[in-house]
mmCIF file of C-alpha atoms in Angstrom:
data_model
loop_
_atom_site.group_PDB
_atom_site.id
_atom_site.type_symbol
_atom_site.label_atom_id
_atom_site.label_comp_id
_atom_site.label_asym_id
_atom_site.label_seq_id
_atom_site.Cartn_x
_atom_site.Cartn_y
_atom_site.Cartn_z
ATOM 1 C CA UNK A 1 3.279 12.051 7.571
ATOM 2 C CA UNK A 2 1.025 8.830 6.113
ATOM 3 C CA UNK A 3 -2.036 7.576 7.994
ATOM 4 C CA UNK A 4 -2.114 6.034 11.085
ATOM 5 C CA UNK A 5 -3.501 3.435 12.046
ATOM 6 C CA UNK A 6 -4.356 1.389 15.796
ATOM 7 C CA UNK A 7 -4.306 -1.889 17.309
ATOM 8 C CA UNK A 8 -7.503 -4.129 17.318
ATOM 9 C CA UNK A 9 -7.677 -6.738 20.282
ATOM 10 C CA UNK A 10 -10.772 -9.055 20.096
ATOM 11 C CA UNK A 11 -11.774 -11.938 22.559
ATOM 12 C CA UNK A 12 -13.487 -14.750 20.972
ATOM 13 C CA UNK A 13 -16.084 -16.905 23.750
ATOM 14 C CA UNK A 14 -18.897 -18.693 23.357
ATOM 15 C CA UNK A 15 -20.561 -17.121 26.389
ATOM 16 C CA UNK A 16 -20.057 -14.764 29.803
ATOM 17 C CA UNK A 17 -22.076 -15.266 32.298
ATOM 18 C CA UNK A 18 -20.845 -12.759 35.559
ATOM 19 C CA UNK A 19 -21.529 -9.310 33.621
ATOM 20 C CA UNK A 20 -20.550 -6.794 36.631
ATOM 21 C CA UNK A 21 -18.236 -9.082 38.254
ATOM 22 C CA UNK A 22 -16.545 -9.292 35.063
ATOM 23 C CA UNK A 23 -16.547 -5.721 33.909
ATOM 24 C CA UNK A 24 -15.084 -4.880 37.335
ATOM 25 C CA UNK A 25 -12.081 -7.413 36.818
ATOM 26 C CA UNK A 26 -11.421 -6.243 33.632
ATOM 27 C CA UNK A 27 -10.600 -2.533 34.566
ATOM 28 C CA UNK A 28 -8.874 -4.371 37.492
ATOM 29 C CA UNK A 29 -6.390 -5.971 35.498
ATOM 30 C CA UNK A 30 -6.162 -3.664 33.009
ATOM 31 C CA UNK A 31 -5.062 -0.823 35.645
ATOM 32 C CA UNK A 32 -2.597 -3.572 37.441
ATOM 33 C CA UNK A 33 -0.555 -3.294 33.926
ATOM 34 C CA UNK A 34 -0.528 0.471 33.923
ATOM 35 C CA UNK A 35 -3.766 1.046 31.713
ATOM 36 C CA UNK A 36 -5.487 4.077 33.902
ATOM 37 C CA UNK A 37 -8.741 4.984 33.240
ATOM 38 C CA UNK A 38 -10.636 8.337 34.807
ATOM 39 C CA UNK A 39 -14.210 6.965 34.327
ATOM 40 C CA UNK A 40 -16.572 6.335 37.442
ATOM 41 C CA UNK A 41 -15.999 3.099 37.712
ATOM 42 C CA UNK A 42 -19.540 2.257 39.413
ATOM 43 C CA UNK A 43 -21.568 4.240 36.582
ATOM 44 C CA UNK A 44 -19.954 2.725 33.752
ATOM 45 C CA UNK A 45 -20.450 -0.787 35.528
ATOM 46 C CA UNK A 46 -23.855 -0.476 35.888
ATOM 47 C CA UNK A 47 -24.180 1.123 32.797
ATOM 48 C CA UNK A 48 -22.760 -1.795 30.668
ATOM 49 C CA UNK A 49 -24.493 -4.626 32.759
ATOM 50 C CA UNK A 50 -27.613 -2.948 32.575
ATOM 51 C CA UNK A 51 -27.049 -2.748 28.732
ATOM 52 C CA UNK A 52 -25.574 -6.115 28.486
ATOM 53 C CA UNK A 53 -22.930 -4.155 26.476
ATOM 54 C CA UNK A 54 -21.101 -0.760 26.836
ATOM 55 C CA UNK A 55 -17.295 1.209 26.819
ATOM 56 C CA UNK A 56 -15.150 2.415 28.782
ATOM 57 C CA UNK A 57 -11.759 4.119 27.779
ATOM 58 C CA UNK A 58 -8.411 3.048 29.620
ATOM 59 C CA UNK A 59 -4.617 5.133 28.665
ATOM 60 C CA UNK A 60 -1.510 3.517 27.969
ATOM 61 C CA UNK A 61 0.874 6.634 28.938
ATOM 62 C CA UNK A 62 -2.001 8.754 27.625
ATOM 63 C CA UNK A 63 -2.999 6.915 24.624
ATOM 64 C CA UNK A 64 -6.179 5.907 24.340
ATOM 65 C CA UNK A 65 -8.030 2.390 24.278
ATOM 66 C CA UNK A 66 -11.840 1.913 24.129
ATOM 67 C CA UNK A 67 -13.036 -0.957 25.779
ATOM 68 C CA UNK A 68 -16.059 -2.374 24.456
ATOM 69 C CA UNK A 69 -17.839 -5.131 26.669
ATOM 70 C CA UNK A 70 -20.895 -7.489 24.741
ATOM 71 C CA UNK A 71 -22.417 -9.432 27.743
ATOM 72 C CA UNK A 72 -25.058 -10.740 25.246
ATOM 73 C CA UNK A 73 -24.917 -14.698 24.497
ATOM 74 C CA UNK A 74 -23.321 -14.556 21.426
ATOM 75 C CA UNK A 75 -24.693 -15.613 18.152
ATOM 76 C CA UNK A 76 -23.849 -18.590 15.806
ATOM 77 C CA UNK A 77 -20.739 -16.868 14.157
ATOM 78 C CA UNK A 78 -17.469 -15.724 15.939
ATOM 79 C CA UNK A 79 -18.332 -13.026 18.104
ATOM 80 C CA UNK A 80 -16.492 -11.557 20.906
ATOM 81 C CA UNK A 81 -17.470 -10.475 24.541
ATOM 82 C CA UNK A 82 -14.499 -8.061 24.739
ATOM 83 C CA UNK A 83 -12.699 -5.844 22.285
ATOM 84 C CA UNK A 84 -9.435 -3.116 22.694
ATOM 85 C CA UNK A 85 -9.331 -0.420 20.114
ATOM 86 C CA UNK A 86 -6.103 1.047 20.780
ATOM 87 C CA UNK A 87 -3.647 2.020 21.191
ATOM 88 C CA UNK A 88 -2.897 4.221 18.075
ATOM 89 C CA UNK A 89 0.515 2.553 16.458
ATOM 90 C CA UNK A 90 2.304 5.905 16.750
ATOM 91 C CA UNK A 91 2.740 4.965 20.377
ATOM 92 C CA UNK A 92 5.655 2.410 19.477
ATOM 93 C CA UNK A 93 6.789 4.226 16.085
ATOM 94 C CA UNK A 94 10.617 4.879 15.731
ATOM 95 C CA UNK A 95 10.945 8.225 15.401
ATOM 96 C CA UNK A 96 9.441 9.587 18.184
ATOM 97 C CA UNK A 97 9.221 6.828 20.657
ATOM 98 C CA UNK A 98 12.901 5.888 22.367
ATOM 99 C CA UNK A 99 13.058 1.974 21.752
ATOM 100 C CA UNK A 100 13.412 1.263 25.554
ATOM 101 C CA UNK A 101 9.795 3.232 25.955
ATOM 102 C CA UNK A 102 8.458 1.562 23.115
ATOM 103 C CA UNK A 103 9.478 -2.073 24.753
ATOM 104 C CA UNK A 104 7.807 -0.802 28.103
ATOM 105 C CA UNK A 105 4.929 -0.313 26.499
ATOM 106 C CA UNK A 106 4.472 -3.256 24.397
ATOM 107 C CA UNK A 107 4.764 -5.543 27.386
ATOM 108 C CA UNK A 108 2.356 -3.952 29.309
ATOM 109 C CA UNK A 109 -0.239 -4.270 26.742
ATOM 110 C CA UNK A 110 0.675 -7.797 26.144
ATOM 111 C CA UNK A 111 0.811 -8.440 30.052
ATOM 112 C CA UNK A 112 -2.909 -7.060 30.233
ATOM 113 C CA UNK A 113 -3.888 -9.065 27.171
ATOM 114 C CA UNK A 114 -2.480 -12.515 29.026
ATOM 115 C CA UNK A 115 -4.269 -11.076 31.794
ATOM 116 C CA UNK A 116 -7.850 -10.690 30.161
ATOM 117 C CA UNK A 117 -7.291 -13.854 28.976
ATOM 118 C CA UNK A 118 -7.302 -15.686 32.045
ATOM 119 C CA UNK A 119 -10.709 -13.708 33.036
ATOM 120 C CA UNK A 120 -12.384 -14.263 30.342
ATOM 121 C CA UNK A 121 -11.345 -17.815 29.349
ATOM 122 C CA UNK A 122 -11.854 -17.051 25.313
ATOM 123 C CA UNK A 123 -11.209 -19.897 22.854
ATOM 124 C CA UNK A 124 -9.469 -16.953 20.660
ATOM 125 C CA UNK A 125 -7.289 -14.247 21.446
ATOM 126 C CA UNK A 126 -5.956 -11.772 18.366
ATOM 127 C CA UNK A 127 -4.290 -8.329 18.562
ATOM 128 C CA UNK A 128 -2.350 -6.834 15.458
ATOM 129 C CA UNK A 129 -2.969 -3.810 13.504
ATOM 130 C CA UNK A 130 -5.265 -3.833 10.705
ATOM 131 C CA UNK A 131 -3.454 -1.941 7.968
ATOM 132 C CA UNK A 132 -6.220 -1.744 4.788
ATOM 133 C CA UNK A 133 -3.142 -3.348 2.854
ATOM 134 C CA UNK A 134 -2.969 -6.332 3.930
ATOM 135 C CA UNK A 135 -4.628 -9.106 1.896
ATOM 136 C CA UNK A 136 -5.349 -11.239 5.173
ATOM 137 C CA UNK A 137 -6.011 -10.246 8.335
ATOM 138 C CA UNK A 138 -6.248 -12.593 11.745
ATOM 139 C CA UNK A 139 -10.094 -12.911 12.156
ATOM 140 C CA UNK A 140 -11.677 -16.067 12.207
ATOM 141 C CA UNK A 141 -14.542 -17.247 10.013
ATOM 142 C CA UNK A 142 -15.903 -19.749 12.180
ATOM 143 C CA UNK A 143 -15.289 -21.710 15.517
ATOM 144 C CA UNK A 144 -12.120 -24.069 16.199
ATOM 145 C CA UNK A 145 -10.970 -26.182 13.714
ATOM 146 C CA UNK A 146 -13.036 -24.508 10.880
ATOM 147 C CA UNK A 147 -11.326 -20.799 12.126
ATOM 148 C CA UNK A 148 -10.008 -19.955 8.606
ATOM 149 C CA UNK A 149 -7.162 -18.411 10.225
ATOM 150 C CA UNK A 150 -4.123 -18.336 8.041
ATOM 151 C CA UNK A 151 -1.416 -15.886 9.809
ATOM 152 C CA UNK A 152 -0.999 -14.531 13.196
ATOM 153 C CA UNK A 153 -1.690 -11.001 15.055
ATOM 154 C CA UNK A 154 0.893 -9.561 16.854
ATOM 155 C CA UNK A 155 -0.743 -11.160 19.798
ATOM 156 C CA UNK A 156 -2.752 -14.685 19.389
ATOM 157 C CA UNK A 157 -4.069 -16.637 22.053
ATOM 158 C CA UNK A 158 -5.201 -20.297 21.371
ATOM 159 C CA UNK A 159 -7.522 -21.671 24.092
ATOM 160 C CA UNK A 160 -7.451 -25.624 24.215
ATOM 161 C CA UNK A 161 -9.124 -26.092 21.622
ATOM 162 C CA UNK A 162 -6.586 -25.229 19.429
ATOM 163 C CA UNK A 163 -4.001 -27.475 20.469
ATOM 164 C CA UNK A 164 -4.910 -30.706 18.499
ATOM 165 C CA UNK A 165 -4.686 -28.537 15.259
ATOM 166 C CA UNK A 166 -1.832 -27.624 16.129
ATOM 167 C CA UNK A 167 0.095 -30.824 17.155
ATOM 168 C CA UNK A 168 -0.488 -30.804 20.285
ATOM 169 C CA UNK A 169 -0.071 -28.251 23.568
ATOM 170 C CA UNK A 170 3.669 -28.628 23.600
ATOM 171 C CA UNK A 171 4.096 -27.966 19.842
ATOM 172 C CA UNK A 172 2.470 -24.936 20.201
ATOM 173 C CA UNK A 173 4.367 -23.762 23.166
ATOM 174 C CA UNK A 174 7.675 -24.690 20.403
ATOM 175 C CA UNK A 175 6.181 -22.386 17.854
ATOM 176 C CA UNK A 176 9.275 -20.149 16.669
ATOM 177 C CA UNK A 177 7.942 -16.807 18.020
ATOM 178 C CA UNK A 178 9.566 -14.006 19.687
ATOM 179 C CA UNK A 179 7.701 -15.171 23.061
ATOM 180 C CA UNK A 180 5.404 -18.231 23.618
ATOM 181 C CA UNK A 181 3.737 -18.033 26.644
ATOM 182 C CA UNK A 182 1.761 -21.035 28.771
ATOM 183 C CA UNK A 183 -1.161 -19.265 30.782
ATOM 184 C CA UNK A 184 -3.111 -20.249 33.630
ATOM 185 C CA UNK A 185 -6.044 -20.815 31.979
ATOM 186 C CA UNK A 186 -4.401 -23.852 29.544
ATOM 187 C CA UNK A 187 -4.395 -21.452 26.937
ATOM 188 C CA UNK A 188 -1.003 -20.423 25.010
ATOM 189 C CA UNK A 189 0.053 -16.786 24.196
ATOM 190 C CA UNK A 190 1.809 -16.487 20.356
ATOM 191 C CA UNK A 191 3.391 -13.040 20.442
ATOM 192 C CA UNK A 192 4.926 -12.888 17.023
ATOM 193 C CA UNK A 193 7.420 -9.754 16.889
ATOM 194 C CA UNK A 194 8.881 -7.580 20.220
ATOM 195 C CA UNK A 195 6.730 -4.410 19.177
ATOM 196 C CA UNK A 196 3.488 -4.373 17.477
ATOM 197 C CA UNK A 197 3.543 -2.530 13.675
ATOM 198 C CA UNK A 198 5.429 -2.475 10.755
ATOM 199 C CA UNK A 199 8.845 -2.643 12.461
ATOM 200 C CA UNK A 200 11.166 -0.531 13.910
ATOM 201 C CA UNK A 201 14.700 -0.478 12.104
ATOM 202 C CA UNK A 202 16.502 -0.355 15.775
ATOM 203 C CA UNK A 203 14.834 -3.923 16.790
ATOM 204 C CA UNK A 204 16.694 -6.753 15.194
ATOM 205 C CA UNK A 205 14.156 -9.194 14.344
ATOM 206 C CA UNK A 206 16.752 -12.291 13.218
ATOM 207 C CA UNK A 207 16.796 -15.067 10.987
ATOM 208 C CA UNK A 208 13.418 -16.704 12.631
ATOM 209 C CA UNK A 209 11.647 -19.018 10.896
ATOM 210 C CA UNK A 210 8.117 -18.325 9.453
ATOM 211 C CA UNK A 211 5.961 -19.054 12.756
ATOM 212 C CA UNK A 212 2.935 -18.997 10.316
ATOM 213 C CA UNK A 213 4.064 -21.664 8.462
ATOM 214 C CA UNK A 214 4.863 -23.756 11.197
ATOM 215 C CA UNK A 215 1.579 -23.145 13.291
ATOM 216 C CA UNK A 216 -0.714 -23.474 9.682
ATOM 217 C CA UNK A 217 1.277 -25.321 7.249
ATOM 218 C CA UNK A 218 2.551 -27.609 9.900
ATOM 219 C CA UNK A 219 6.240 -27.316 8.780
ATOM 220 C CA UNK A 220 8.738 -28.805 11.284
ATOM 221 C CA UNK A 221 11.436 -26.447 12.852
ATOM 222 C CA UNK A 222 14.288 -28.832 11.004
ATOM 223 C CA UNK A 223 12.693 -27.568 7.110
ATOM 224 C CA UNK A 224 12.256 -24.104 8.371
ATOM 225 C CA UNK A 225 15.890 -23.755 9.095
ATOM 226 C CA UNK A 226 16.641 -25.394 6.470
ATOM 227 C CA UNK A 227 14.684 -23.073 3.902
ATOM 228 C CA UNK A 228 16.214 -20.146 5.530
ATOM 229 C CA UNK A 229 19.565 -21.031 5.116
ATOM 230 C CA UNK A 230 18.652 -21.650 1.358
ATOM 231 C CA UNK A 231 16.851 -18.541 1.476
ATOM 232 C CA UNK A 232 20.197 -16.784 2.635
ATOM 233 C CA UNK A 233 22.568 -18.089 0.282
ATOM 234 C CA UNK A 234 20.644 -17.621 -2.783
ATOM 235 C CA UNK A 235 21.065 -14.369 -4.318
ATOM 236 C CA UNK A 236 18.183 -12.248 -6.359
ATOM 237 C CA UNK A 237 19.637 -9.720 -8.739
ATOM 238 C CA UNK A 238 16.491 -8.617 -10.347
ATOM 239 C CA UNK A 239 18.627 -7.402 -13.622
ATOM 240 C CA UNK A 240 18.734 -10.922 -14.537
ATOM 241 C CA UNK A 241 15.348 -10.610 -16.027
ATOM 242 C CA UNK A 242 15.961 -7.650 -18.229
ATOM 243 C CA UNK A 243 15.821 -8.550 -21.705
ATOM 244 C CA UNK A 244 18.682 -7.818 -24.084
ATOM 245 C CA UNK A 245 18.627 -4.512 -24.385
ATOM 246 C CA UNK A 246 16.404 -3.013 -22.037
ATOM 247 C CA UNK A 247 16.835 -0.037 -19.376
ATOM 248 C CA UNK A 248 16.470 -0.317 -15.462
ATOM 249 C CA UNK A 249 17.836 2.112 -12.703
ATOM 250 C CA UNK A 250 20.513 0.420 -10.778
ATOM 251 C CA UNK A 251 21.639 1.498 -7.053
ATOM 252 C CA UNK A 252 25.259 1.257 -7.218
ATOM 253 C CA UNK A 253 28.614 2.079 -4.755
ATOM 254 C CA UNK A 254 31.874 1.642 -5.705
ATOM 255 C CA UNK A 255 34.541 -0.076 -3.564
ATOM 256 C CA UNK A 256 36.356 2.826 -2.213
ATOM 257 C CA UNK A 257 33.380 4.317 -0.806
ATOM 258 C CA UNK A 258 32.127 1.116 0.460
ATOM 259 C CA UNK A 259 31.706 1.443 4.491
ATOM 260 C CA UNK A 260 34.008 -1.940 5.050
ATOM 261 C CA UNK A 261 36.588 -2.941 3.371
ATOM 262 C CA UNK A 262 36.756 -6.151 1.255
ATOM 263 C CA UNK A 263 38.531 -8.001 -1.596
ATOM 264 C CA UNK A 264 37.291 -9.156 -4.790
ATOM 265 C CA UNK A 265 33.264 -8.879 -6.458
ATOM 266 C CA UNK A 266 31.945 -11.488 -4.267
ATOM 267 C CA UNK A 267 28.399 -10.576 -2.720
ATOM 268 C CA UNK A 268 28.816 -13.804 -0.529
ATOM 269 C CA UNK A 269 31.658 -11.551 1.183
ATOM 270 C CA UNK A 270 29.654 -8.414 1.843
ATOM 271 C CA UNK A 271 28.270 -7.550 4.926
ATOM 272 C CA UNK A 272 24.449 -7.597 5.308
ATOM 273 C CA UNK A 273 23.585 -4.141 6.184
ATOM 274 C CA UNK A 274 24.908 -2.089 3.012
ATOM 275 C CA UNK A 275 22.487 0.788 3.253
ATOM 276 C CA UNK A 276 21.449 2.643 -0.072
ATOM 277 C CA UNK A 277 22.133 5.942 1.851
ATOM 278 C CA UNK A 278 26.046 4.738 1.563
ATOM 279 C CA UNK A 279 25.508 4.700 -2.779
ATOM 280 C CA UNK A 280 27.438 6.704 -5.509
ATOM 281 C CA UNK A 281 25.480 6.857 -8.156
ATOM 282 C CA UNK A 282 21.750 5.915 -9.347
ATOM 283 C CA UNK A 283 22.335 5.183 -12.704
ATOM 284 C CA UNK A 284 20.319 4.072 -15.733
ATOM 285 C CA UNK A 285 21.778 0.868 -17.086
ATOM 286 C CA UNK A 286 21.443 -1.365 -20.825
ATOM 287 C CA UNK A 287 21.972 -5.201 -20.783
ATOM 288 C CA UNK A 288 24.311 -6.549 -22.882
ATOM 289 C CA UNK A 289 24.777 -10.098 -22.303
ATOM 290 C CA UNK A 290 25.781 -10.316 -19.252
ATOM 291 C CA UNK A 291 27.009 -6.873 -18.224
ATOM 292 C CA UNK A 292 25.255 -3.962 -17.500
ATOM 293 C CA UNK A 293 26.433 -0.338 -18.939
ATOM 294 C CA UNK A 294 25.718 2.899 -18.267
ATOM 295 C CA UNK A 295 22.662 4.127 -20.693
ATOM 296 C CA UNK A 296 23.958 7.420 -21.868
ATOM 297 C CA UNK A 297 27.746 7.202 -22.218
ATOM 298 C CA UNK A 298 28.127 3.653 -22.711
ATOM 299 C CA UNK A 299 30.401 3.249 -19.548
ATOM 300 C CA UNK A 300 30.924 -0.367 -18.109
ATOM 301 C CA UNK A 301 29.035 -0.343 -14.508
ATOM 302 C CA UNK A 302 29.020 -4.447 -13.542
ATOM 303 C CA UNK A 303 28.369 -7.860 -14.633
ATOM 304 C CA UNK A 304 25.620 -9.578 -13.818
ATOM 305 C CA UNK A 305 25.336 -11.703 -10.526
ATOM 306 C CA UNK A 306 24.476 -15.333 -9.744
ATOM 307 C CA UNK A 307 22.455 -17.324 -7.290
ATOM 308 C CA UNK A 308 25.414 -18.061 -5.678
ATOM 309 C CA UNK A 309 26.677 -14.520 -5.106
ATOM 310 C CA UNK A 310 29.320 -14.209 -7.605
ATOM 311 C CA UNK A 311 29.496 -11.984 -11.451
ATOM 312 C CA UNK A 312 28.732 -13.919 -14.083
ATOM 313 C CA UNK A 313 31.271 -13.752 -16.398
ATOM 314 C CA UNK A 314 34.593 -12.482 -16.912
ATOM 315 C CA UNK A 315 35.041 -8.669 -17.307
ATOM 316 C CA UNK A 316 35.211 -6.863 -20.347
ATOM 317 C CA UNK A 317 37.902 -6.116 -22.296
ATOM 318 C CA UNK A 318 40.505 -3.621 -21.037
ATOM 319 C CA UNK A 319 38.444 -2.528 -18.274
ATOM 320 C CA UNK A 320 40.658 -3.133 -14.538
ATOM 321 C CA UNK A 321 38.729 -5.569 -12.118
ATOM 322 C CA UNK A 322 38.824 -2.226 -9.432
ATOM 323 C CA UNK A 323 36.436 -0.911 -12.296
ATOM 324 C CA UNK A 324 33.128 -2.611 -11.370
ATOM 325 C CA UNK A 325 30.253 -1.223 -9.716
ATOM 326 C CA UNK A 326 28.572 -3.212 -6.366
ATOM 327 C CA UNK A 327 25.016 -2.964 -6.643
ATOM 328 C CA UNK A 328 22.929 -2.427 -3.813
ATOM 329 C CA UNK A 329 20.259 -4.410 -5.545
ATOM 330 C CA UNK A 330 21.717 -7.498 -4.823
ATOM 331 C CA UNK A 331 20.353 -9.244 -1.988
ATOM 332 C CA UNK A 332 19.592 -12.569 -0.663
ATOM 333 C CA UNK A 333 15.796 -14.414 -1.041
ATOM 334 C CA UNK A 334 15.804 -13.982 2.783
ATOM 335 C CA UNK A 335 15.721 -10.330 2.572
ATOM 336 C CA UNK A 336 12.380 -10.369 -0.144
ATOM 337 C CA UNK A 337 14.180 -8.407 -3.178
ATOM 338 C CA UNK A 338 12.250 -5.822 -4.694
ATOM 339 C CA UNK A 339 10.685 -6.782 -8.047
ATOM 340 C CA UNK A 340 12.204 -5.212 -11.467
ATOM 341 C CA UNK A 341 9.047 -3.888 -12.570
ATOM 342 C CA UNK A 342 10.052 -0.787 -9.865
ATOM 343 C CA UNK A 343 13.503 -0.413 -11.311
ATOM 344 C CA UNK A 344 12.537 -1.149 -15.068
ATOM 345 C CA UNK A 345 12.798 2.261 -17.267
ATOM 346 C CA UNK A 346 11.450 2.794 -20.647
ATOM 347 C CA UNK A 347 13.635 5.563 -21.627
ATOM 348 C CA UNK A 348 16.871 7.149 -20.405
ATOM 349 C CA UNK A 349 15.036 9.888 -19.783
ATOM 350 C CA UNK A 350 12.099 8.615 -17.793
ATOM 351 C CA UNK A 351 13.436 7.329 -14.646
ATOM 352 C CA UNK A 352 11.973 4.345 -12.904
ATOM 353 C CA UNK A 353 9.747 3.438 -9.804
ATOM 354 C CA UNK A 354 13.291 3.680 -7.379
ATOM 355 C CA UNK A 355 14.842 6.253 -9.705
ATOM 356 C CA UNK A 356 12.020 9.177 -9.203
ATOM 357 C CA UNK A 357 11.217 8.055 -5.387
ATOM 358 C CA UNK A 358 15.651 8.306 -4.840
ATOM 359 C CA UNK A 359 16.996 10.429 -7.700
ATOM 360 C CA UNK A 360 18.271 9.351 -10.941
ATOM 361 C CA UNK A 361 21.699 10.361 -12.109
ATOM 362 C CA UNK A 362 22.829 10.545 -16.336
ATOM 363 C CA UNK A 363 26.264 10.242 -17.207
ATOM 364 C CA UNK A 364 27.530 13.529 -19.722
ATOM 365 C CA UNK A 365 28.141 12.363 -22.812
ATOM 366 C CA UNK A 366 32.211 11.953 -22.716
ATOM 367 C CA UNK A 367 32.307 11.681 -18.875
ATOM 368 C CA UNK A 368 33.113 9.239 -16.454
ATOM 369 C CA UNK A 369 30.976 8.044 -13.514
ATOM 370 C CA UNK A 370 34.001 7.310 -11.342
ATOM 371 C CA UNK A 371 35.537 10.399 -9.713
ATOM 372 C CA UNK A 372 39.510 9.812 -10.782
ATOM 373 C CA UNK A 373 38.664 9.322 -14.225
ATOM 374 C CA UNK A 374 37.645 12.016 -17.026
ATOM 375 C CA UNK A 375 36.677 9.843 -19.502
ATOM 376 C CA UNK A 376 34.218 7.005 -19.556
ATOM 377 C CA UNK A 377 35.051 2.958 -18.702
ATOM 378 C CA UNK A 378 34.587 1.482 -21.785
ATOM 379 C CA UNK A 379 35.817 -2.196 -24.018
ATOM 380 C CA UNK A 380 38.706 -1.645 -26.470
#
């Protein structure tokens, strides 16, 4: 099992004057939304006032979340009078959390976040999880509108003055989001995705446009939709790239064993969720032209496919149209392709990136990769 890894909330404001007051409302709200804690509430209070700054640690179902209170003015650069460290992303993973549980959960901690908000009155809100591989993470460099901020948490709050940047308080409240909410304290809740991580496979996420680029490019809803739908009916088939000649590992199925049933090589046709678990073969392919054949034997696997969705080309000689391969490499710009350089082999011996991760398959010399057949595909 890889590394995991837990969510970061931190509340941006430029000061906080009530210290126990405030540290008492925060546990408050927090335990409203289901966040217990088992600390003496008294001691820790006068603990962190008397230290203008302490912790405390709340449980979401028995998770754990330190709560770190700065009551100190803060200084010149962003700083934050409240922080949430937790609640480790394995709360909300797939596997092991039912989705319902996982949904139950992710409200509540967004319900206390809205909460805090209103208590603390921050000009910044952000909650996501800080996985070391992303290039940019939600933290500002500076106060509003020199904030740096490029992309969103899984949780943002914009205080008021954000909403000029942004086009105004009603723009934001448009922003394409899974929720937008308008709080009580003027400032707007962003939450980008249903559950916080890297996405569960049983939460449909749709077509929605980028809300990034329409909070920090300032792209209007009208040219998002309209670059998704271009997005969607473009097709990548990273083979296209190969140089005469050269070897990749291609993920093919063939018709019969397709889980639908369809008519004719047209990708436009096929239905979105082809999964690479339904494949026949992982074969190591040569260009030639514009069809792709099996590396060892020679055998004809498919053509080569189009933007639009379609093979390029007729087929080859003598070979039966019910012949051709359907890669499940194919896919649409929406869906982010994977580059060639992880299906690119040097050898038909060395497998690629895919073909070592998935399992690489050689045709026997004289042999057929299609079941009915006992000898190879090939041109007359």
């Amino acid at each position: 099992m890889g590394e995991s890894y837990s969510m970061r909330t931190l509340f941006f404001a430029d000061e906080m004057s009530d210290g126990e007051p405030f540290v008492r409302r925060t546990v408050e709200r927090l335990r409203e939304n289901g966040l217990d804690t088992d600390t003496a509430l008294d001691d820790a209070v006068a603990d962190i006032t008397t230290g203008n700054g302490g912790r405390i640690e709340v449980r979401l179902d028995g998770y754990p979340i330190e709560v770190r209170f700065d009551l100190e003015a803060p200084a010149e650069e962003p700083d934050t009078v409240l922080w949430l460290d937790g609640p480790d992303e394995s709360a909300f993973e797939e596997h092991d959390i039912p989705l319902d549980t996982a949904r139950n959960r992710a409200d509540r901690l967004a319900d206390a976040i809205a909460d805090l908000t209103v208590e603390t009155d921050p000009w910044l809100v952000v909650g996501w999880i800080p996985y070391p591989y992303r290039d940019v993470h939600p933290y500002p460099e500076g106060h509003p509108p020199e904030t740096g901020l490029e992309r969103l948490g899984w949780v943002t709050v914009f205080g008021e003055l954000f909403h000029e940047q942004f086009g105004g308080r009603e723009r934001l409240l448009e922003a394409p989001a899974w929720n937008v909410r308008d709080l009580e304290n003027g400032a707007v809740l962003v939450r980008e995705q249903e559950i916080p991580g890297s996405g569960r496979s049983d939460v449909d996420p749709g077509p929605a446009p980028s809300t990034d680029d329409y909070l920090f490019e300032g792209e209007s809803l009208a040219d998002l939709w309209t670059e998704i739908e271009r997005q969607r009916s473009t097709y990548v088939d990273p083979f296209r790239d190969l140089e005469e000649g050269e070897l990749a590992s291609d993920i093919v199925m063939c018709e019969d064993h397709a889980p639908v049933e369809f008519e004719g090589m047209d990708y436009t046709s096929f239905p979105d969720d082809l999964d690479r678990s339904d494949r026949c073969h992982v074969l190591c392919v040569r260009r030639d032209g514009d069809k792709l054949w099996e590396g060892n034997s020679g055998e004809f696997v498919r053509r080569l496919v189009d933007a639009d969705g379609r093979p390029i080309g007729e087929m080859p000689d003598g070979v039966p149209d019910h012949r051709e391969m359907i890669s499940l490499v194919v896919a649409t710009e929406y869906e982010d392709p994977t580059a060639l350089d992880l299906y690119r082999m040097e050898s038909p011996d060395e497998p690629s990136v895919v073909g070592g991760l998935i399992g690489l398959q050689r045709a026997p010399d004289g042999e057929s990769i299609w079941q009915d057949r006992d000898e190879p595909v090939t041109r007359d």
